[in-house]
XYZ file of C-alpha atoms in Angstrom:
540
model
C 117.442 86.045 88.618
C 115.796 87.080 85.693
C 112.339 85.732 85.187
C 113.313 83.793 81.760
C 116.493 82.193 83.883
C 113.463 81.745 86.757
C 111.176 79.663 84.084
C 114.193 77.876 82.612
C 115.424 76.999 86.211
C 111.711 75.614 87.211
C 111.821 74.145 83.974
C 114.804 71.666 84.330
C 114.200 70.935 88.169
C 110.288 69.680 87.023
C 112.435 67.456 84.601
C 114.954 66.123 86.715
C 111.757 65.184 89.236
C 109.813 63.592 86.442
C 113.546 61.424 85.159
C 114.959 61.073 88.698
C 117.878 62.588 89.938
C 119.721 59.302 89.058
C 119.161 59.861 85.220
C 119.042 64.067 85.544
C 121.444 65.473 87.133
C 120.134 69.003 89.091
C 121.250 72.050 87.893
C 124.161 73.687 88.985
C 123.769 75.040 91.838
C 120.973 73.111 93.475
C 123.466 70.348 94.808
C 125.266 71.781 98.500
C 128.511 70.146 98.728
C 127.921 66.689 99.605
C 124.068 67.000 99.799
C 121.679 64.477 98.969
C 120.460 64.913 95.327
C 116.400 63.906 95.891
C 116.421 66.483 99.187
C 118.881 69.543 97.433
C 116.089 69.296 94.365
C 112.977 69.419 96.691
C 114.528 72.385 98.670
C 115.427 73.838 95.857
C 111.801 73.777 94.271
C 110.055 74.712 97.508
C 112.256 77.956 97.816
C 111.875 78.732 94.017
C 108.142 78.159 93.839
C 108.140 80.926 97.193
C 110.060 83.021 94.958
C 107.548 83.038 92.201
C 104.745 83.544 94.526
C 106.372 86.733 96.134
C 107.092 87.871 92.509
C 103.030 88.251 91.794
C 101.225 91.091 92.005
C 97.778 91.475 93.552
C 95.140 91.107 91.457
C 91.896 93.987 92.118
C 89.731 93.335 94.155
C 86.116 91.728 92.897
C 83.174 93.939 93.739
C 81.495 91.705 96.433
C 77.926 90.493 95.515
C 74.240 92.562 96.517
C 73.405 90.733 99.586
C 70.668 87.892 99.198
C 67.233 89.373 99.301
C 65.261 88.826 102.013
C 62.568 86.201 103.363
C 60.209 86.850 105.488
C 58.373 83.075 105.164
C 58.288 81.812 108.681
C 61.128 79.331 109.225
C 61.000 75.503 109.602
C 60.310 73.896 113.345
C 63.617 72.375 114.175
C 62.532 68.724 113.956
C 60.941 69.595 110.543
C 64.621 71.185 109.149
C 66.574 67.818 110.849
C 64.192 65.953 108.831
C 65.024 68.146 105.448
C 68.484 67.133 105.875
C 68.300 63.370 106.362
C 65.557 63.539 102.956
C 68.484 65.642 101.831
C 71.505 63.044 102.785
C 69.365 59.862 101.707
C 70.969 57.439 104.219
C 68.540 54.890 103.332
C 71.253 51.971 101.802
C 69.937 49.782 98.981
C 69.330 46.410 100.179
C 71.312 43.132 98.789
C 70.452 40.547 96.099
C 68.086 43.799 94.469
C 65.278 43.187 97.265
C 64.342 46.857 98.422
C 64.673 45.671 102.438
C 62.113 46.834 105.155
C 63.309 50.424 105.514
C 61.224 53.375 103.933
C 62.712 55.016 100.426
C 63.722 58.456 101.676
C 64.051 60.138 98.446
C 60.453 58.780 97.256
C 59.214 60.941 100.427
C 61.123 64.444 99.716
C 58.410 65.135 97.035
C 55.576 65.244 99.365
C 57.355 66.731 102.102
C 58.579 69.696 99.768
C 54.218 69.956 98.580
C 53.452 70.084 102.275
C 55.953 72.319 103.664
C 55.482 74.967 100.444
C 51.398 74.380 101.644
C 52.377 76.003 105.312
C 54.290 78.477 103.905
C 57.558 78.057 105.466
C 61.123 78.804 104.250
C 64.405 76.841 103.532
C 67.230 76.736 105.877
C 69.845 78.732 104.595
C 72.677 76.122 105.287
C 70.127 73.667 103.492
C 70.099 75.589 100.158
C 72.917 74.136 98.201
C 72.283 70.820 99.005
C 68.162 71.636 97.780
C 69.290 72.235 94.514
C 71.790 69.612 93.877
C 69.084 67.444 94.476
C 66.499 69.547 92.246
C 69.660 69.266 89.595
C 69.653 65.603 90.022
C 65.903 65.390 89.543
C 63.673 67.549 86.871
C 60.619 66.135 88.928
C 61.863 68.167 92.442
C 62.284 71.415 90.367
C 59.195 72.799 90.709
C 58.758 72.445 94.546
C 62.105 72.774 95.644
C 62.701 76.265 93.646
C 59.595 77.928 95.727
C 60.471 76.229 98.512
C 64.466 77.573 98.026
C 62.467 80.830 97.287
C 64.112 84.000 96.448
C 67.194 83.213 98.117
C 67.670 79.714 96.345
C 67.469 81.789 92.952
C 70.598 84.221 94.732
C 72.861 81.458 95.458
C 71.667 79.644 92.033
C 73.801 81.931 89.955
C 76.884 81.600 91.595
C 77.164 77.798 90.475
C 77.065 76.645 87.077
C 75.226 73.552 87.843
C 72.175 74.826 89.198
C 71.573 77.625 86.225
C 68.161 75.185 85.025
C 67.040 77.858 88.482
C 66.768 80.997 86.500
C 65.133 78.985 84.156
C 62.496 77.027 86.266
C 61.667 79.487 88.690
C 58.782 81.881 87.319
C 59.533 84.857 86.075
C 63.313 83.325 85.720
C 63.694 83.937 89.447
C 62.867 87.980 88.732
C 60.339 89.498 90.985
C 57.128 90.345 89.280
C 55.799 93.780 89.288
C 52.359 94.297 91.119
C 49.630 93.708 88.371
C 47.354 96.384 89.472
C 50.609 98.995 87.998
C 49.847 99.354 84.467
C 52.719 100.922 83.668
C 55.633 98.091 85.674
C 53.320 95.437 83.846
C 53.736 96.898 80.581
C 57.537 98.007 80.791
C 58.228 94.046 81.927
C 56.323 92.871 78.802
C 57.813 95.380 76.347
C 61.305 94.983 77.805
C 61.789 91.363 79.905
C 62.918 88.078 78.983
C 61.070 85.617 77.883
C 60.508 84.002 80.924
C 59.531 86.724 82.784
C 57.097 87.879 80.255
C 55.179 84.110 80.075
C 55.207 84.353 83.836
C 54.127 87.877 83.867
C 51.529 87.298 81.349
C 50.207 83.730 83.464
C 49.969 86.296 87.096
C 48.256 89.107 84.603
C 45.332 86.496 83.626
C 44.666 85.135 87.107
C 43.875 88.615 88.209
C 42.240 90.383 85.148
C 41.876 88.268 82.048
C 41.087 90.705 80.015
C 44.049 92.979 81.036
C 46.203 89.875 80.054
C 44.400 89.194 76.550
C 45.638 93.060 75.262
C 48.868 92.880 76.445
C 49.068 89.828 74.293
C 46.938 91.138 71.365
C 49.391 94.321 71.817
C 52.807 92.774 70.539
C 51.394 89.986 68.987
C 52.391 90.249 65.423
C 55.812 91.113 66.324
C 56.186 87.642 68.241
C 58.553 84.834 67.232
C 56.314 81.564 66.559
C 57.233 79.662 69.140
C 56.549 82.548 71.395
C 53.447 82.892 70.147
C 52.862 79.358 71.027
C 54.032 79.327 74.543
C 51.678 82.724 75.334
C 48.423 81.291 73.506
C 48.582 77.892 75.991
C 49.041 80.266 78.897
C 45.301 80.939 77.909
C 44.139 76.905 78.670
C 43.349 78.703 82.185
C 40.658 80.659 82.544
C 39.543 79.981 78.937
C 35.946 81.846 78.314
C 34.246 83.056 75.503
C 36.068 86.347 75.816
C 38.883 84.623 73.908
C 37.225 83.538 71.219
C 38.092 86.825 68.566
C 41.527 86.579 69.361
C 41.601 82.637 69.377
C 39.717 83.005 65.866
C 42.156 85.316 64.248
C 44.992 83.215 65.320
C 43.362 80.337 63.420
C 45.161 82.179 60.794
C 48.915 82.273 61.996
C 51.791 81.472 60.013
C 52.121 78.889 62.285
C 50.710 75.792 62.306
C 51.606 74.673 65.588
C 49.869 78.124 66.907
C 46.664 77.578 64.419
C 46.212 73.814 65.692
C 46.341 75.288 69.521
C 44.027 77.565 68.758
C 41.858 75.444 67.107
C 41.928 73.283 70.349
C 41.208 76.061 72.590
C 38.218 76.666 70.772
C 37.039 73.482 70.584
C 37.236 73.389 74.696
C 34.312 76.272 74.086
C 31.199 74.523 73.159
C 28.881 78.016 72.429
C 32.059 79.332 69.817
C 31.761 79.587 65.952
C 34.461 77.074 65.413
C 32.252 74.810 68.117
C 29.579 75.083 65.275
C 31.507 74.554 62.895
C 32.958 71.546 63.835
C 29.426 70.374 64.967
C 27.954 71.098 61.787
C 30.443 68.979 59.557
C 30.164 66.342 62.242
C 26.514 65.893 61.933
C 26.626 65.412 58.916
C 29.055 62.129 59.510
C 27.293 61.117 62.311
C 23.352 60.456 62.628
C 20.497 58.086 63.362
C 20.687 54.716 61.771
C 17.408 55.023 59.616
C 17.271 51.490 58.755
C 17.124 50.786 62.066
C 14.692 53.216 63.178
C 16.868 55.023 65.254
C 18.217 52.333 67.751
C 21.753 52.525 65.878
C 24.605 54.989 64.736
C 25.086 55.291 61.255
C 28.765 56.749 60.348
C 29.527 58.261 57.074
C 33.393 59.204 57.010
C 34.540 62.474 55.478
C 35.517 62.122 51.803
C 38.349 65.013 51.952
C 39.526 67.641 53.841
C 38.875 70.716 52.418
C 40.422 74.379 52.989
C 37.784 74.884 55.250
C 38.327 72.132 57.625
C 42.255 72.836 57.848
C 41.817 76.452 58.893
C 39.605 75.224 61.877
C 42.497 73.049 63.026
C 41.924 69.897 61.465
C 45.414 67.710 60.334
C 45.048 66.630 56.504
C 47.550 64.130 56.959
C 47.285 60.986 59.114
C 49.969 59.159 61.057
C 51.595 56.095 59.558
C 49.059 53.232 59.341
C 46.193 55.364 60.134
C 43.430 56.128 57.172
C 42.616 59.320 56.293
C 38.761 58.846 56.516
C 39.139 57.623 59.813
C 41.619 60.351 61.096
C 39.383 62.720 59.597
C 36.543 61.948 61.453
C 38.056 61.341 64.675
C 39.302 65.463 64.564
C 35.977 66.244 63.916
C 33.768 64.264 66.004
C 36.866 65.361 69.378
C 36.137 69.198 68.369
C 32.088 69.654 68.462
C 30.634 70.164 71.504
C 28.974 67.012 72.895
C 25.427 68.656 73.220
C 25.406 68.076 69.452
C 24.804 64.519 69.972
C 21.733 64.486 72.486
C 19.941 66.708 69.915
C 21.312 64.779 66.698
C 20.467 61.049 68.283
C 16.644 61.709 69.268
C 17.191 63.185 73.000
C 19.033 60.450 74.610
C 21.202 60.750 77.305
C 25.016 60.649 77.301
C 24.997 56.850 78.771
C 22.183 56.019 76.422
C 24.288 56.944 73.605
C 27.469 55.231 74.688
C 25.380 52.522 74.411
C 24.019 52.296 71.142
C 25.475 50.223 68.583
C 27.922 51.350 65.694
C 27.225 50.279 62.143
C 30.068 49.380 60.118
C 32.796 48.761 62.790
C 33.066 52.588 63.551
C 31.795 52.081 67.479
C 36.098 51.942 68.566
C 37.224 55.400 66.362
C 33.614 57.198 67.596
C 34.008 56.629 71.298
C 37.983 58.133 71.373
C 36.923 60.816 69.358
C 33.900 61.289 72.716
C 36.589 60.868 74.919
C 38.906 63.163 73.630
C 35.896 65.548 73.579
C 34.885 64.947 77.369
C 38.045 65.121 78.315
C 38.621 68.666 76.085
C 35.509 69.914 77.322
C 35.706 68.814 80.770
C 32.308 66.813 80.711
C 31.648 64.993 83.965
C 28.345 63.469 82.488
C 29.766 61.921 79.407
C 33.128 60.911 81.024
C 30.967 59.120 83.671
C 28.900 57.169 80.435
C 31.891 56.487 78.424
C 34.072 55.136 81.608
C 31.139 52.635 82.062
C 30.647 50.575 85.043
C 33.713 49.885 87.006
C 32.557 46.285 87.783
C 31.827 45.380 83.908
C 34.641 44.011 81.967
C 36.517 46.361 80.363
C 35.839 44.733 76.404
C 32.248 44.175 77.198
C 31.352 48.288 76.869
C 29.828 50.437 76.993
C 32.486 52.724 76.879
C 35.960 52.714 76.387
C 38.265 49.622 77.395
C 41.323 51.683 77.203
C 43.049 52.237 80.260
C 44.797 55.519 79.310
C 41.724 57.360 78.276
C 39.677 55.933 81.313
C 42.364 57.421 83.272
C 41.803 61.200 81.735
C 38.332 60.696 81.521
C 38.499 60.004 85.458
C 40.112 63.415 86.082
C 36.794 65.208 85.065
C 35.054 63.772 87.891
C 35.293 64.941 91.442
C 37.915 63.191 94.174
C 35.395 61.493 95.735
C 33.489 59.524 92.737
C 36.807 59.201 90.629
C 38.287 57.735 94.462
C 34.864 55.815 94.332
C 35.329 54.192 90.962
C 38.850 52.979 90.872
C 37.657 51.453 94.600
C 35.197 49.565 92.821
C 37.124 48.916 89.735
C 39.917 47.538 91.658
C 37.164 45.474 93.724
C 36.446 43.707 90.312
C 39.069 43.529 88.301
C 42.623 43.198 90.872
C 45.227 45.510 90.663
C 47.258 44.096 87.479
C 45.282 46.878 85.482
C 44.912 49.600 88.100
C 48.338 51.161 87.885
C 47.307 54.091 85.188
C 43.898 54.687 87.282
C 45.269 54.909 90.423
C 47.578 57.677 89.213
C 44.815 59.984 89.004
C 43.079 59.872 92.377
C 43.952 62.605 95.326
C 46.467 62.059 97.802
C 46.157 60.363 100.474
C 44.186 57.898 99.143
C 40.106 57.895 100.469
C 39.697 55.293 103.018
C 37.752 53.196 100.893
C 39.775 53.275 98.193
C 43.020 53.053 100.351
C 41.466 49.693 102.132
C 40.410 48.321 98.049
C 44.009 48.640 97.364
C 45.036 47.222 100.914
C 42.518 44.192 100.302
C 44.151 43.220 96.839
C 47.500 43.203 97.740
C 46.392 40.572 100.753
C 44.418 38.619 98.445
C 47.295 38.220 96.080
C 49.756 37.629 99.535
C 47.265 34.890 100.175
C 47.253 33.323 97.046
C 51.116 32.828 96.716
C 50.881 35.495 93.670
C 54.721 36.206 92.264
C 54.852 39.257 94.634
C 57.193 41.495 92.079
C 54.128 41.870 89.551
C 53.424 44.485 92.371
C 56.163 46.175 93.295
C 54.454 49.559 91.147
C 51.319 49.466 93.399
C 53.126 48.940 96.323
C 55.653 51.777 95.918
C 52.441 54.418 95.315
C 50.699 52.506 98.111
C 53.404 53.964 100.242
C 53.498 57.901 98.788
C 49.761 57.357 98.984
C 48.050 55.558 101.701
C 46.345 57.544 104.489
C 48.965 57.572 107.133
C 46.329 56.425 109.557
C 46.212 53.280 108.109
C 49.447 51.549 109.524
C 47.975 50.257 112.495
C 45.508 48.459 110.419
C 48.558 46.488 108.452
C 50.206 45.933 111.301
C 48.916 41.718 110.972
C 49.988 41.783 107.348
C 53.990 42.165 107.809
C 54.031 38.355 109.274
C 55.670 35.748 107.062
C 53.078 34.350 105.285
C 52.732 30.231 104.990
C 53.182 29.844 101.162
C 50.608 27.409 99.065
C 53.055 24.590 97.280
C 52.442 26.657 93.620
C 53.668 29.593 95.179
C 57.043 31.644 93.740
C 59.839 31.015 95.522
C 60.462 33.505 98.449
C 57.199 34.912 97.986
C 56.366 35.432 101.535
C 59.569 36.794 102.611
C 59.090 39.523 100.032
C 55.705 40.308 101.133
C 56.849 40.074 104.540
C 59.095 42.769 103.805
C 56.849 44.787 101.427
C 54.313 45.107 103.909
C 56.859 45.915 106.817
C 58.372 48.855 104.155
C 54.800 50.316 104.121
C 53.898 50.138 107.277
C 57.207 52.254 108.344
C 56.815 54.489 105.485
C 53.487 55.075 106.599
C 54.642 56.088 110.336
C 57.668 58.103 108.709
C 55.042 60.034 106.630
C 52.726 60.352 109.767
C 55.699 61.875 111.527
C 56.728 64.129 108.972
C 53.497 65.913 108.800
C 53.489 66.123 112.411
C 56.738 68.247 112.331
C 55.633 70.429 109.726
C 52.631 71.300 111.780
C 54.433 71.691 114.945
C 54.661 75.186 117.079
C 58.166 76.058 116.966
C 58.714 77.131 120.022
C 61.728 79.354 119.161
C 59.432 81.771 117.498
């Protein structure tokens, strides 16, 4: 049988199949002499399909793959890696009617177990590794942990799928070993010849060992840089910023791009003793001063009139956002970008909190404190983030300070754990928990014990009160990731039904019931996880 009589053949039994061998008669030949028509055209496809497959020939060979590298990270204790996989499988089952149940949200707790296992250093299960990164595919905020925790081997197996390519890309150095930063000549063949992931992840290892090294290998090729190249390198700068930048930050103030000029500008501004600094200060000053007509005891503010060439060069935006005046926008850039000493001198001495506190002619008090905040928060100013976050126990709108609870929030992280832990504590103490969501955000895990036990207080107090127990579903879903561990005991008395007041919501207790009972066995679960990570194993 020739092969165009073999296609032809396969051909018209496929159509007598698809019609029926009522409507289609087989081909001749098919049908054995008094044979059933459906069985002859079955055996005849099975023996023609064997006949094609005998008729192929072998394709070569593929050259088998380099073997995965190796890892020499200690591996997980064996209760640790049967807890990976049941994170891993997330058996937990939604509850009915959209209440969340009593039992603990496994795939809320594979974050922190990935931080604390990467913490102790330990490696993935092989047999664990594909089913790591589907979940890292699934969710962009797993990607960083799970690809060091996958580790070299995870970025191997990576590039045999398709769906887990965003590896190469999230894994520093796009999963490429890094040479040794001490070997001048590796360092500099990597950042003449790699990709451009390796070369931002090259050039971010290069600056936490020798910034300076790092600064001329940039300086080196950077003319010859695409713009948003040049963009990525320059905010690989933000750490270890010193005044050592500042020539190379100041000639960049003069890119082609604006993008690059405006993050240079910023860096700059994060360096109170730099030109720009004084700049900035100086045009500032002359905007903002002592009310004279007031003998002092009041701010005086005199927006800018233009923005000259002057002023754009240094990073300030001529043109505002929609609804937003220029005068105002104007002065907010410049007031964010001097350094902050410039207003202890300019305003007779006075501390931060005694300037916070002064009044602002002219309704100018609301755009001159963002414009501090974005400066304390820029220049990392514990002092004035402390006077413009105020007292936690005032009302927000009263002042002094700022009343917004996004910039309280960044102007939080300038303080240390324990007095940003501290002041949320006491905030919460005040105020409830309706407007701690943002604040609480930005305090250390596991919560402090005091703040843990002002968050545990507030949630009884609205339990008590027969408060519609939804409103706090947010704070009780970071009470759970966040809590001390050591605190479950202590709730223990708070998963009982509650008796509900008569203007209570409807089911109210039953869902703190369960709320609390959720917490208190996330709490254990979390307890127990750390517990296996910490573990001897006893097989090594």
């Amino acid at each position: 049988m020739t092969s165009t009589t073999g296609a032809a053949l396969w051909e018209e039994l496929v159509t007598s199949a698809l019609l029926g061998t009522d409507r289609r008669t087989p081909p001749e030949g098919v049908m054995a002499a008094g044979g059933d028509p459906p069985a002859a055209l079955l055996d005849a496809a099975a023996l023609h399909t064997v006949r094609r497959r005998a008729g192929l020939l072998p394709a070569p060979a593929a050259s088998p793959p380099e073997p995965a590298p190796r890892d020499d990270r200690p591996p997980l204790p064996e209760a640790a890696r049967h807890r990976l996989a049941q994170l891993l499988a997330d058996r937990s089952a939604p509850s009915s009617g959209g209440r969340r149940g009593t039992a603990p949200d496994l795939t809320e707790l594979l974050p922190q177990w990935l931080a604390t296992a990467n913490e102790r250093g330990f490696r993935a299960p092989a047999a664990l590794l594909p089913a790591l990164l589907d979940a890292a595919r699934a969710r962009t905020d797993l990607r960083p942990q799970a690809l060091v925790f996958a580790g070299s081997r995870g970025l191997w197996l990576a590039r045999f799928n398709p769906d887990w390519k965003f590896a190469a890309r999230g894994a520093s150095g796009g999963g490429v070993p890094l040479p040794d930063v001490r070997e001048p000549a590796a360092v500099r063949r990597l950042w003449e010849e790699g990709l451009f992931a390796e070369r931002v992840a090259l050039l971010t290892a290069v600056r936490a060992e020798d910034p300076g090294g790092a600064l001329a290998l940039l300086s080196g090729t950077w003319a010859a840089e695409r713009a948003e190249d040049r963009l990525m390198f320059l905010d690989s700068l933000r750490e270890g910023l010193s005044d050592a930048d500042e020539p190379f930050l100041e000639e960049a103030l003069a890119d082609r791009s604006r993008n690059v000029r405006a993050t240079a500008a910023e860096l700059l501004s994060g360096l109170p003793g730099s030109a720009l600094a004084g700049r900035m200060a100086a045009r500032a000053a002359e905007c903002v001063g002592p009310d004279r007509a007031m003998g002092g005891a009041a701010i005086a503010v005199s927006a800018p009139r233009g923005c000259d060439a002057g002023m754009e060069r240094d990073g300030v935006v001529p043109a505002p956002p929609t609804g937003r005046g220029e005068r105002s926008w104007w002065l907010g850039q410049l007031v964010a970008a001097a350094p902050l000493s410039t207003w202890v001198d300019r305003l007779g001495g006075r501390t931060p909190g005694e300037i916070v506190g002064l009044p602002v002619t002219d309704g100018w008090r609301e755009e001159l404190h963002a414009a501090w905040c974005r400066a304390a928060v820029r220049q990392r100013d514990a002092e004035w983030s402390r006077a413009l976050l105020g007292a936690p126990g005032a009302p927000p709108e009263a002042g002094p300070g700022t009343s917004s609870l996004a910039e309280r929030a960044k102007l939080l992280a300038a303080l240390g754990e324990a007095e940003r832990a501290g002041w949320v504590a006491e905030f919460i103490a005040a105020h409830g928990l309706s407007e701690a969501f943002q604040l609480l955000g930005v305090c250390a895990v596991p919560w402090s014990g005091p703040l843990g036990r002002s968050v545990v207080d507030a949630l009884d107090i609205a339990r008590e009160a027969g408060s519609y127990p939804w409103s706090f579903s947010g704070v009780m879903g970071l009470a759970e990731r966040c809590l001390d561990p050591s605190e479950a005991s202590r709730l223990d008395l708070l998963t009982a039904t509650p008796d509900e007041p008569e203007d209570a919501s409807p089911g109210a207790g039953g869902y703190w019931s369960e709320a609390f009972q959720r917490l208190v066995s996330t709490l254990r679960l979390r307890d127990a996880m750390h517990r296996e990570l910490s573990a001897p194993d006893p097989g090594r």
